[in-house]
Amino acid sequence: MSLNNNKENTYDAIVIGSGISGGYAAMELCKKGYKTLMLERGRMVEHGDYPTANDDPWDLINQNMLSQEEIKKHYPKQNRLNWWVRQDIKHWINKDDEYDYDEVERFDWIRGHHVGGRSIMWGRECYRWSDLDFEANKKDGYGVDWPIRYKDIEPWYDYVETFVGVCGQNEGLSQVPDGVFLPPFPLNCAEQFLREKVKEVYPDRVITPSRKAHLTEYNPEIHLGKRGQCQSRNRCSRGCPYGAYFSSQSATIPVAQDTGNLTIRANSIVSEILYNKETGKAYGVIIKDAISNEEIEINARIIFCNASTIGTTAILLNSRSESFPNGLGNVSGELGHNIMDHHYGMGASGSLPNMFLDKYYKGRKPGGFYIPRFTNTNTATKRNDYIRGFGYQGGAGRGSNIPDGLIGEELKNEIFKPGPWHIGMSAFAEMLPYHENKMFLNFDKRDKYGIPTITFDAKLRDNEFKLREHSIECAVEMLETIGCTNIQTYNNATAPGACIHEMGTARMGRDPKTSVLNKWNQMHEVPNVFVTDGACMTSSATQNPSITYMALTARAVDYADKQMKKGLF
Ligand SMILES: Cc1cc2nc3c(=O)[nH]c(=O)nc-3n(C[C@H](O)[C@H](O)[C@H](O)COP(=O)(O)OP(=O)(O)OC[C@H]3O[C@@H](n4cnc5c(N)ncnc54)[C@H](O)[C@@H]3O)c2cc1C
Ligand code: SF4
């Protein structure tokens, strides 16, 4: 059923981007009967089109590493952290020499342009946000107040978690609320030991199994799409042929396609959104066809922006008209500002001497443990040196056993034995929404498609550095509690972007004078344009954000549908 018309190049809805949030928006719109066009600037990737998914270690050249020459030529920014670009996943990562950007301050903008976006290679960690997060700006005065609270989004977390399939364990914590979970990947013996011992000494530090978008149990009536049960092979970021983790390819796109309402147009770079000042609404987009270089206008009643935080804001800033000379819906001047990310690269690790040496594990479970935020959660845990907080992701496993001084058969026998248990935890900390941290367009420097390039000017500040220090202290305390030896700490401050949780730049808020979007992710000034990717975020919290983008997206589509049924656009 089309709710609009049959004119060529005219749809009910346009969704810009096919990643985690774009896939969700398209699925929800299609399910509600809207003829939906999904525009993706990168190439088509069908489910199963994962070239390295079944490669074994010996199939990957250079032990899965890239040559220094290749890194220098193609990935000088993408690989700054020196771990992320590998042979098995390099086809999912943009080459810097094809898609460059500029920096006043270093910004590691890590991404891939293809259908599915980063839903293919994301880490799949899913944690709900709480009122500790939604009330934070109001309480401490950084940024503007979120226009929503946990109760507004709670049913939508239930809704998306049910479809996505998130495994995890309920813990009854208010700061990272429980959810609708599939059985967790259980903690191994060393992780369980950490959980029990830390709880005795620090009752507010909870070590819980990672909450991940993996089908540890598969229910064909709920987990629609091209999906099956997780086999614990931990090759997820190459793409999963079982469809066992949530991606656009395995989950949202097939469901949208089954409605008969979805059209996907790959190689279609949206350069701007078109605005009609007579109606006060957007009426379509301009795309550049990446193959033919043709410029095409496409029209729709409603537009969902899901090109990722930076991609969406770049399109909005480039959508200049007489009514909006500084970018679509940018009367507040906040578009591009308040950019955030989490910061990491700090934590601690240690060994468990002579413990659990008769204990092994099998399979390659794709998750370890999570420690939800435990500072500044109430008056008892309030800190005087910083505001907000941090959580940890970590895991324990047996190391290798490479004894000194042996050769031949003796050495061979020894190296087949597992080494001692090691345990490590890495903090993920909040970044405040500073107005000064921003991205902007350089209209004098255009890319090969004639679109203005992006410049970043954002950095960590005092509060972030204090959080880092305390997170290391707390990690050491926990490792000492279980008797770890050889405790090593690290504090390599990452630049914004490196945690790949970039947020902000078109924030939600109560006041159109200080924010871009209202409580429904709808532009204050252009009611038929919705932004439901990370650009909408008003603060960054400490939890990985993508499940929140999905919940906000499903909520916004539901609202937009009601508005459309009233004939408002
Ligand atoms: C290695 C890694 C690990 C991660 N781990 C986690 C995790 O554990 N938990 C978590 O919550 N998050 C994680 N993330 C972050 C997560 O991937 C992102 O938050 C999420 O993908 C954002 O969804 P999105 O829809 O906004 O953008 P994306 O998934 O990036 O999709 C955006 C799409 O829009 C397209 N696009 C951009 N510009 C245009 C344009 N002009 N025209 C048309 N199309 C355009 C892009 O090509 C892309 O396909 C991780 C990311 C990476 C890379
Ligand atoms: S661990 Fe699960 S989701 Fe990851 S590749 Fe294996 S089967 Fe797929």
PDB file of N, CA, C and O and ligand atoms in Angstrom, residues 16-23 39-42 83-84 110-119 121-126 212 237 268-271 306-309 311-312 315 393 451 499-502 532-534 543-547 549, ligand 1:
ATOM      1  N   ILE A  16      18.037   8.324   4.885  1.00  0.00           N
ATOM      2  CA  ILE A  16      19.418   8.546   4.423  1.00  0.00           C
ATOM      3  C   ILE A  16      20.347   7.723   5.300  1.00  0.00           C
ATOM      4  O   ILE A  16      20.492   7.982   6.489  1.00  0.00           O
ATOM      5  N   GLY A  17      20.967   6.698   4.705  1.00  0.00           N
ATOM      6  CA  GLY A  17      21.878   5.834   5.459  1.00  0.00           C
ATOM      7  C   GLY A  17      21.250   4.472   5.711  1.00  0.00           C
ATOM      8  O   GLY A  17      20.030   4.366   5.905  1.00  0.00           O
ATOM      9  N   SER A  18      22.097   3.432   5.711  1.00  0.00           N
ATOM     10  CA  SER A  18      21.573   2.066   5.836  1.00  0.00           C
ATOM     11  C   SER A  18      22.219   1.326   7.004  1.00  0.00           C
ATOM     12  O   SER A  18      22.202   0.107   7.057  1.00  0.00           O
ATOM     13  N   GLY A  19      22.834   2.074   7.926  1.00  0.00           N
ATOM     14  CA  GLY A  19      23.506   1.440   9.066  1.00  0.00           C
ATOM     15  C   GLY A  19      22.514   1.067  10.157  1.00  0.00           C
ATOM     16  O   GLY A  19      21.334   0.807   9.896  1.00  0.00           O
ATOM     17  N   ILE A  20      22.995   1.090  11.390  1.00  0.00           N
ATOM     18  CA  ILE A  20      22.166   0.602  12.503  1.00  0.00           C
ATOM     19  C   ILE A  20      20.861   1.386  12.604  1.00  0.00           C
ATOM     20  O   ILE A  20      19.775   0.808  12.667  1.00  0.00           O
ATOM     21  N   SER A  21      20.945   2.714  12.598  1.00  0.00           N
ATOM     22  CA  SER A  21      19.710   3.494  12.793  1.00  0.00           C
ATOM     23  C   SER A  21      18.900   3.597  11.497  1.00  0.00           C
ATOM     24  O   SER A  21      17.670   3.556  11.524  1.00  0.00           O
ATOM     25  N   GLY A  22      19.578   3.689  10.340  1.00  0.00           N
ATOM     26  CA  GLY A  22      18.865   3.780   9.069  1.00  0.00           C
ATOM     27  C   GLY A  22      18.101   2.498   8.772  1.00  0.00           C
ATOM     28  O   GLY A  22      16.964   2.528   8.292  1.00  0.00           O
ATOM     29  N   GLY A  23      18.729   1.366   9.067  1.00  0.00           N
ATOM     30  CA  GLY A  23      18.048   0.081   8.869  1.00  0.00           C
ATOM     31  C   GLY A  23      16.786   0.024   9.711  1.00  0.00           C
ATOM     32  O   GLY A  23      15.723  -0.409   9.258  1.00  0.00           O
ATOM     33  N   LEU A  39      18.644   5.445   0.986  1.00  0.00           N
ATOM     34  CA  LEU A  39      19.756   5.959   0.172  1.00  0.00           C
ATOM     35  C   LEU A  39      21.063   5.694   0.896  1.00  0.00           C
ATOM     36  O   LEU A  39      21.223   6.077   2.061  1.00  0.00           O
ATOM     37  N   GLU A  40      21.984   5.049   0.231  1.00  0.00           N
ATOM     38  CA  GLU A  40      23.267   4.707   0.848  1.00  0.00           C
ATOM     39  C   GLU A  40      24.396   5.133  -0.089  1.00  0.00           C
ATOM     40  O   GLU A  40      24.381   4.780  -1.268  1.00  0.00           O
ATOM     41  N   ARG A  41      25.347   5.863   0.469  1.00  0.00           N
ATOM     42  CA  ARG A  41      26.408   6.386  -0.401  1.00  0.00           C
ATOM     43  C   ARG A  41      27.399   5.310  -0.863  1.00  0.00           C
ATOM     44  O   ARG A  41      28.033   5.433  -1.904  1.00  0.00           O
ATOM     45  N   GLY A  42      27.508   4.215  -0.108  1.00  0.00           N
ATOM     46  CA  GLY A  42      28.484   3.173  -0.458  1.00  0.00           C
ATOM     47  C   GLY A  42      27.883   2.086  -1.333  1.00  0.00           C
ATOM     48  O   GLY A  42      26.746   2.169  -1.781  1.00  0.00           O
ATOM     49  N   TRP A  83      45.206  -0.945  15.749  1.00  0.00           N
ATOM     50  CA  TRP A  83      44.641  -2.287  15.972  1.00  0.00           C
ATOM     51  C   TRP A  83      43.458  -2.571  15.067  1.00  0.00           C
ATOM     52  O   TRP A  83      43.075  -3.701  14.849  1.00  0.00           O
ATOM     53  N   TRP A  84      42.938  -1.560  14.451  1.00  0.00           N
ATOM     54  CA  TRP A  84      41.588  -1.696  13.937  1.00  0.00           C
ATOM     55  C   TRP A  84      41.568  -2.163  12.495  1.00  0.00           C
ATOM     56  O   TRP A  84      40.771  -3.045  12.134  1.00  0.00           O
ATOM     57  N   ILE A 110      36.104   7.115  12.308  1.00  0.00           N
ATOM     58  CA  ILE A 110      36.276   5.743  11.834  1.00  0.00           C
ATOM     59  C   ILE A 110      34.956   5.227  11.275  1.00  0.00           C
ATOM     60  O   ILE A 110      33.950   5.203  11.977  1.00  0.00           O
ATOM     61  N   ARG A 111      34.958   4.830   9.990  1.00  0.00           N
ATOM     62  CA  ARG A 111      33.679   4.459   9.377  1.00  0.00           C
ATOM     63  C   ARG A 111      33.897   3.691   8.089  1.00  0.00           C
ATOM     64  O   ARG A 111      34.999   3.652   7.558  1.00  0.00           O
ATOM     65  N   GLY A 112      32.792   3.147   7.571  1.00  0.00           N
ATOM     66  CA  GLY A 112      32.830   2.457   6.281  1.00  0.00           C
ATOM     67  C   GLY A 112      31.592   2.808   5.492  1.00  0.00           C
ATOM     68  O   GLY A 112      30.501   2.911   6.056  1.00  0.00           O
ATOM     69  N   HIS A 113      31.774   3.003   4.197  1.00  0.00           N
ATOM     70  CA  HIS A 113      30.641   3.330   3.342  1.00  0.00           C
ATOM     71  C   HIS A 113      30.228   2.109   2.532  1.00  0.00           C
ATOM     72  O   HIS A 113      30.907   1.715   1.586  1.00  0.00           O
ATOM     73  N   HIS A 114      29.140   1.504   2.920  1.00  0.00           N
ATOM     74  CA  HIS A 114      28.572   0.358   2.203  1.00  0.00           C
ATOM     75  C   HIS A 114      27.196   0.126   2.822  1.00  0.00           C
ATOM     76  O   HIS A 114      26.919   0.602   3.937  1.00  0.00           O
ATOM     77  N   VAL A 115      26.347  -0.615   2.120  1.00  0.00           N
ATOM     78  CA  VAL A 115      25.038  -0.923   2.707  1.00  0.00           C
ATOM     79  C   VAL A 115      25.275  -1.712   4.000  1.00  0.00           C
ATOM     80  O   VAL A 115      26.058  -2.655   4.032  1.00  0.00           O
ATOM     81  N   GLY A 116      24.620  -1.284   5.056  1.00  0.00           N
ATOM     82  CA  GLY A 116      24.816  -1.897   6.380  1.00  0.00           C
ATOM     83  C   GLY A 116      25.655  -1.018   7.291  1.00  0.00           C
ATOM     84  O   GLY A 116      25.596  -1.144   8.514  1.00  0.00           O
ATOM     85  N   GLY A 117      26.457  -0.109   6.707  1.00  0.00           N
ATOM     86  CA  GLY A 117      27.277   0.808   7.514  1.00  0.00           C
ATOM     87  C   GLY A 117      28.058   0.047   8.575  1.00  0.00           C
ATOM     88  O   GLY A 117      28.558  -1.061   8.341  1.00  0.00           O
ATOM     89  N   ARG A 118      28.119   0.624   9.753  1.00  0.00           N
ATOM     90  CA  ARG A 118      28.914   0.004  10.819  1.00  0.00           C
ATOM     91  C   ARG A 118      28.148  -1.090  11.563  1.00  0.00           C
ATOM     92  O   ARG A 118      28.666  -1.675  12.503  1.00  0.00           O
ATOM     93  N   SER A 119      26.905  -1.380  11.101  1.00  0.00           N
ATOM     94  CA  SER A 119      26.188  -2.505  11.733  1.00  0.00           C
ATOM     95  C   SER A 119      26.928  -3.805  11.432  1.00  0.00           C
ATOM     96  O   SER A 119      26.739  -4.802  12.130  1.00  0.00           O
ATOM     97  N   MET A 121      30.349  -4.181  11.401  1.00  0.00           N
ATOM     98  CA  MET A 121      31.571  -4.400  12.194  1.00  0.00           C
ATOM     99  C   MET A 121      31.496  -3.819  13.607  1.00  0.00           C
ATOM    100  O   MET A 121      32.513  -3.708  14.286  1.00  0.00           O
ATOM    101  N   TRP A 122      30.294  -3.517  14.071  1.00  0.00           N
ATOM    102  CA  TRP A 122      30.208  -2.962  15.433  1.00  0.00           C
ATOM    103  C   TRP A 122      30.480  -4.040  16.490  1.00  0.00           C
ATOM    104  O   TRP A 122      30.471  -5.234  16.195  1.00  0.00           O
ATOM    105  N   GLY A 123      30.738  -3.588  17.726  1.00  0.00           N
ATOM    106  CA  GLY A 123      31.087  -4.512  18.815  1.00  0.00           C
ATOM    107  C   GLY A 123      29.881  -5.148  19.491  1.00  0.00           C
ATOM    108  O   GLY A 123      30.014  -6.022  20.340  1.00  0.00           O
ATOM    109  N   ARG A 124      28.662  -4.696  19.190  1.00  0.00           N
ATOM    110  CA  ARG A 124      27.388  -5.306  19.588  1.00  0.00           C
ATOM    111  C   ARG A 124      27.065  -5.200  21.077  1.00  0.00           C
ATOM    112  O   ARG A 124      26.196  -5.887  21.585  1.00  0.00           O
ATOM    113  N   GLU A 125      27.783  -4.357  21.805  1.00  0.00           N
ATOM    114  CA  GLU A 125      27.507  -4.166  23.235  1.00  0.00           C
ATOM    115  C   GLU A 125      26.284  -3.248  23.368  1.00  0.00           C
ATOM    116  O   GLU A 125      26.246  -2.183  22.736  1.00  0.00           O
ATOM    117  N   CYS A 126      25.316  -3.657  24.173  1.00  0.00           N
ATOM    118  CA  CYS A 126      24.047  -2.917  24.274  1.00  0.00           C
ATOM    119  C   CYS A 126      23.694  -2.651  25.735  1.00  0.00           C
ATOM    120  O   CYS A 126      23.432  -3.612  26.479  1.00  0.00           O
ATOM    121  N   LYS A 212      25.049  -8.291  24.773  1.00  0.00           N
ATOM    122  CA  LYS A 212      25.432  -8.233  23.351  1.00  0.00           C
ATOM    123  C   LYS A 212      24.251  -8.567  22.451  1.00  0.00           C
ATOM    124  O   LYS A 212      23.407  -9.398  22.807  1.00  0.00           O
ATOM    125  N   SER A 237      33.020  -9.382  13.333  1.00  0.00           N
ATOM    126  CA  SER A 237      33.190  -8.139  12.579  1.00  0.00           C
ATOM    127  C   SER A 237      33.515  -8.379  11.099  1.00  0.00           C
ATOM    128  O   SER A 237      33.542  -7.449  10.306  1.00  0.00           O
ATOM    129  N   SER A 268      24.580   6.188  -3.729  1.00  0.00           N
ATOM    130  CA  SER A 268      23.774   7.414  -3.845  1.00  0.00           C
ATOM    131  C   SER A 268      24.126   8.350  -2.690  1.00  0.00           C
ATOM    132  O   SER A 268      23.673   8.157  -1.555  1.00  0.00           O
ATOM    133  N   ILE A 269      24.931   9.351  -2.997  1.00  0.00           N
ATOM    134  CA  ILE A 269      25.431  10.247  -1.948  1.00  0.00           C
ATOM    135  C   ILE A 269      24.465  11.415  -1.800  1.00  0.00           C
ATOM    136  O   ILE A 269      24.317  12.229  -2.731  1.00  0.00           O
ATOM    137  N   VAL A 270      23.811  11.512  -0.664  1.00  0.00           N
ATOM    138  CA  VAL A 270      22.914  12.654  -0.448  1.00  0.00           C
ATOM    139  C   VAL A 270      23.773  13.875  -0.164  1.00  0.00           C
ATOM    140  O   VAL A 270      24.597  13.871   0.762  1.00  0.00           O
ATOM    141  N   SER A 271      23.583  14.922  -0.963  1.00  0.00           N
ATOM    142  CA  SER A 271      24.386  16.129  -0.728  1.00  0.00           C
ATOM    143  C   SER A 271      23.585  17.177   0.032  1.00  0.00           C
ATOM    144  O   SER A 271      24.141  17.956   0.797  1.00  0.00           O
ATOM    145  N   ASN A 306      19.824   9.408   8.829  1.00  0.00           N
ATOM    146  CA  ASN A 306      20.524   8.336   9.550  1.00  0.00           C
ATOM    147  C   ASN A 306      21.870   8.050   8.896  1.00  0.00           C
ATOM    148  O   ASN A 306      22.284   6.895   8.766  1.00  0.00           O
ATOM    149  N   ALA A 307      22.529   9.118   8.478  1.00  0.00           N
ATOM    150  CA  ALA A 307      23.804   8.972   7.765  1.00  0.00           C
ATOM    151  C   ALA A 307      24.972   8.910   8.737  1.00  0.00           C
ATOM    152  O   ALA A 307      26.122   9.072   8.334  1.00  0.00           O
ATOM    153  N   SER A 308      24.701   8.682  10.020  1.00  0.00           N
ATOM    154  CA  SER A 308      25.623   8.686  11.158  1.00  0.00           C
ATOM    155  C   SER A 308      25.808  10.132  11.618  1.00  0.00           C
ATOM    156  O   SER A 308      25.569  11.072  10.860  1.00  0.00           O
ATOM    157  N   THR A 309      26.249  10.263  12.862  1.00  0.00           N
ATOM    158  CA  THR A 309      26.335  11.586  13.500  1.00  0.00           C
ATOM    159  C   THR A 309      26.952  12.651  12.589  1.00  0.00           C
ATOM    160  O   THR A 309      26.368  13.715  12.356  1.00  0.00           O
ATOM    161  N   GLY A 311      27.886  12.335   9.296  1.00  0.00           N
ATOM    162  CA  GLY A 311      27.321  12.336   7.945  1.00  0.00           C
ATOM    163  C   GLY A 311      26.023  13.129   7.889  1.00  0.00           C
ATOM    164  O   GLY A 311      25.800  13.944   6.975  1.00  0.00           O
ATOM    165  N   THR A 312      25.155  12.930   8.864  1.00  0.00           N
ATOM    166  CA  THR A 312      23.873  13.640   8.896  1.00  0.00           C
ATOM    167  C   THR A 312      24.084  15.145   9.040  1.00  0.00           C
ATOM    168  O   THR A 312      23.492  15.952   8.306  1.00  0.00           O
ATOM    169  N   ILE A 315      25.237  16.842   5.925  1.00  0.00           N
ATOM    170  CA  ILE A 315      24.150  17.062   4.945  1.00  0.00           C
ATOM    171  C   ILE A 315      23.313  18.272   5.365  1.00  0.00           C
ATOM    172  O   ILE A 315      22.998  19.144   4.543  1.00  0.00           O
ATOM    173  N   GLN A 393      34.741  -2.419  30.142  1.00  0.00           N
ATOM    174  CA  GLN A 393      34.555  -3.681  29.441  1.00  0.00           C
ATOM    175  C   GLN A 393      35.824  -4.479  29.661  1.00  0.00           C
ATOM    176  O   GLN A 393      36.928  -3.918  29.646  1.00  0.00           O
ATOM    177  N   ILE A 451      31.236  18.087  -3.056  1.00  0.00           N
ATOM    178  CA  ILE A 451      30.572  18.337  -1.761  1.00  0.00           C
ATOM    179  C   ILE A 451      31.606  18.913  -0.781  1.00  0.00           C
ATOM    180  O   ILE A 451      32.745  18.421  -0.728  1.00  0.00           O
ATOM    181  N   CYS A 499      36.695   6.205  19.907  1.00  0.00           N
ATOM    182  CA  CYS A 499      35.862   5.196  20.572  1.00  0.00           C
ATOM    183  C   CYS A 499      34.694   4.789  19.662  1.00  0.00           C
ATOM    184  O   CYS A 499      33.936   3.875  19.977  1.00  0.00           O
ATOM    185  N   ILE A 500      34.559   5.478  18.540  1.00  0.00           N
ATOM    186  CA  ILE A 500      33.562   5.186  17.485  1.00  0.00           C
ATOM    187  C   ILE A 500      32.140   5.301  18.029  1.00  0.00           C
ATOM    188  O   ILE A 500      31.233   4.600  17.596  1.00  0.00           O
ATOM    189  N   HIS A 501      31.968   6.162  19.035  1.00  0.00           N
ATOM    190  CA  HIS A 501      30.639   6.455  19.572  1.00  0.00           C
ATOM    191  C   HIS A 501      30.370   7.949  19.409  1.00  0.00           C
ATOM    192  O   HIS A 501      29.894   8.601  20.331  1.00  0.00           O
ATOM    193  N   GLU A 502      30.715   8.506  18.257  1.00  0.00           N
ATOM    194  CA  GLU A 502      30.543   9.954  18.097  1.00  0.00           C
ATOM    195  C   GLU A 502      29.054  10.315  18.196  1.00  0.00           C
ATOM    196  O   GLU A 502      28.204   9.612  17.669  1.00  0.00           O
ATOM    197  N   THR A 532      17.609  10.601  13.765  1.00  0.00           N
ATOM    198  CA  THR A 532      17.578   9.597  14.844  1.00  0.00           C
ATOM    199  C   THR A 532      18.882   8.808  14.933  1.00  0.00           C
ATOM    200  O   THR A 532      18.913   7.722  15.496  1.00  0.00           O
ATOM    201  N   ASP A 533      19.946   9.337  14.365  1.00  0.00           N
ATOM    202  CA  ASP A 533      21.249   8.708  14.624  1.00  0.00           C
ATOM    203  C   ASP A 533      21.923   9.447  15.779  1.00  0.00           C
ATOM    204  O   ASP A 533      21.289  10.265  16.473  1.00  0.00           O
ATOM    205  N   GLY A 534      23.202   9.229  15.981  1.00  0.00           N
ATOM    206  CA  GLY A 534      23.883   9.799  17.138  1.00  0.00           C
ATOM    207  C   GLY A 534      23.934  11.314  17.163  1.00  0.00           C
ATOM    208  O   GLY A 534      24.234  11.913  18.203  1.00  0.00           O
ATOM    209  N   GLN A 543      27.489   4.511  28.560  1.00  0.00           N
ATOM    210  CA  GLN A 543      27.118   3.262  27.898  1.00  0.00           C
ATOM    211  C   GLN A 543      27.231   3.394  26.382  1.00  0.00           C
ATOM    212  O   GLN A 543      26.952   4.447  25.828  1.00  0.00           O
ATOM    213  N   ASN A 544      27.561   2.270  25.740  1.00  0.00           N
ATOM    214  CA  ASN A 544      27.587   2.237  24.269  1.00  0.00           C
ATOM    215  C   ASN A 544      26.204   2.688  23.770  1.00  0.00           C
ATOM    216  O   ASN A 544      25.185   2.274  24.303  1.00  0.00           O
ATOM    217  N   PRO A 545      26.160   3.498  22.708  1.00  0.00           N
ATOM    218  CA  PRO A 545      24.909   4.210  22.445  1.00  0.00           C
ATOM    219  C   PRO A 545      23.936   3.596  21.431  1.00  0.00           C
ATOM    220  O   PRO A 545      22.798   4.033  21.323  1.00  0.00           O
ATOM    221  N   SER A 546      24.349   2.583  20.658  1.00  0.00           N
ATOM    222  CA  SER A 546      23.555   2.235  19.462  1.00  0.00           C
ATOM    223  C   SER A 546      22.163   1.707  19.790  1.00  0.00           C
ATOM    224  O   SER A 546      21.209   1.970  19.048  1.00  0.00           O
ATOM    225  N   ILE A 547      22.007   0.974  20.892  1.00  0.00           N
ATOM    226  CA  ILE A 547      20.662   0.465  21.221  1.00  0.00           C
ATOM    227  C   ILE A 547      19.730   1.648  21.530  1.00  0.00           C
ATOM    228  O   ILE A 547      18.521   1.601  21.261  1.00  0.00           O
ATOM    229  N   TYR A 549      19.995   4.617  20.000  1.00  0.00           N
ATOM    230  CA  TYR A 549      19.605   5.163  18.678  1.00  0.00           C
ATOM    231  C   TYR A 549      18.424   4.356  18.123  1.00  0.00           C
ATOM    232  O   TYR A 549      17.502   4.907  17.526  1.00  0.00           O
TER     233      TYR A 549
HETATM  234  C1  LIG B   1      34.673  -1.474  15.619  1.00  0.00           C
HETATM  235  C2  LIG B   1      33.418  -0.827  16.121  1.00  0.00           C
HETATM  236  C3  LIG B   1      32.896  -1.259  17.332  1.00  0.00           C
HETATM  237  C4  LIG B   1      31.711  -0.678  17.811  1.00  0.00           C
HETATM  238  N1  LIG B   1      31.154  -1.206  18.931  1.00  0.00           N
HETATM  239  C5  LIG B   1      29.961  -0.762  19.365  1.00  0.00           C
HETATM  240  C6  LIG B   1      29.305  -1.397  20.449  1.00  0.00           C
HETATM  241  O1  LIG B   1      29.783  -2.392  20.998  1.00  0.00           O
HETATM  242  N2  LIG B   1      28.112  -0.894  20.872  1.00  0.00           N
HETATM  243  C7  LIG B   1      27.570   0.218  20.288  1.00  0.00           C
HETATM  244  O2  LIG B   1      26.507   0.648  20.749  1.00  0.00           O
HETATM  245  N3  LIG B   1      28.160   0.822  19.236  1.00  0.00           N
HETATM  246  C8  LIG B   1      29.334   0.350  18.751  1.00  0.00           C
HETATM  247  N4  LIG B   1      29.938   0.939  17.671  1.00  0.00           N
HETATM  248  C9  LIG B   1      29.316   2.148  17.109  1.00  0.00           C
HETATM  249  C10 LIG B   1      28.203   1.805  16.167  1.00  0.00           C
HETATM  250  O3  LIG B   1      28.695   1.103  15.063  1.00  0.00           O
HETATM  251  C11 LIG B   1      27.536   3.104  15.720  1.00  0.00           C
HETATM  252  O4  LIG B   1      27.039   3.786  16.852  1.00  0.00           O
HETATM  253  C12 LIG B   1      26.361   2.839  14.795  1.00  0.00           C
HETATM  254  O5  LIG B   1      26.727   2.065  13.690  1.00  0.00           O
HETATM  255  C13 LIG B   1      25.762   4.147  14.344  1.00  0.00           C
HETATM  256  O6  LIG B   1      24.655   3.869  13.547  1.00  0.00           O
HETATM  257  P1  LIG B   1      24.263   4.889  12.394  1.00  0.00           P
HETATM  258  O7  LIG B   1      23.078   4.332  11.725  1.00  0.00           O
HETATM  259  O8  LIG B   1      24.174   6.239  12.972  1.00  0.00           O
HETATM  260  O9  LIG B   1      25.542   4.948  11.452  1.00  0.00           O
HETATM  261  P2  LIG B   1      26.288   3.853  10.576  1.00  0.00           P
HETATM  262  O10 LIG B   1      26.003   2.489  11.066  1.00  0.00           O
HETATM  263  O11 LIG B   1      27.691   4.291  10.472  1.00  0.00           O
HETATM  264  O12 LIG B   1      25.592   4.021   9.154  1.00  0.00           O
HETATM  265  C14 LIG B   1      25.566   5.244   8.449  1.00  0.00           C
HETATM  266  C15 LIG B   1      25.429   4.946   6.978  1.00  0.00           C
HETATM  267  O13 LIG B   1      25.127   6.149   6.298  1.00  0.00           O
HETATM  268  C16 LIG B   1      25.873   6.200   5.099  1.00  0.00           C
HETATM  269  N5  LIG B   1      26.034   7.601   4.693  1.00  0.00           N
HETATM  270  C17 LIG B   1      26.841   8.534   5.246  1.00  0.00           C
HETATM  271  N6  LIG B   1      26.730   9.711   4.597  1.00  0.00           N
HETATM  272  C18 LIG B   1      25.823   9.519   3.609  1.00  0.00           C
HETATM  273  C19 LIG B   1      25.290  10.367   2.589  1.00  0.00           C
HETATM  274  N7  LIG B   1      25.677  11.634   2.462  1.00  0.00           N
HETATM  275  N8  LIG B   1      24.389   9.834   1.722  1.00  0.00           N
HETATM  276  C20 LIG B   1      23.997   8.539   1.838  1.00  0.00           C
HETATM  277  N9  LIG B   1      24.475   7.704   2.776  1.00  0.00           N
HETATM  278  C21 LIG B   1      25.374   8.178   3.666  1.00  0.00           C
HETATM  279  C22 LIG B   1      27.184   5.526   5.467  1.00  0.00           C
HETATM  280  O14 LIG B   1      27.867   5.080   4.317  1.00  0.00           O
HETATM  281  C23 LIG B   1      26.706   4.396   6.365  1.00  0.00           C
HETATM  282  O15 LIG B   1      26.424   3.219   5.653  1.00  0.00           O
HETATM  283  C24 LIG B   1      31.097   0.389  17.117  1.00  0.00           C
HETATM  284  C25 LIG B   1      31.628   0.815  15.898  1.00  0.00           C
HETATM  285  C26 LIG B   1      32.770   0.209  15.391  1.00  0.00           C
HETATM  286  C27 LIG B   1      33.264   0.630  14.045  1.00  0.00           C
END
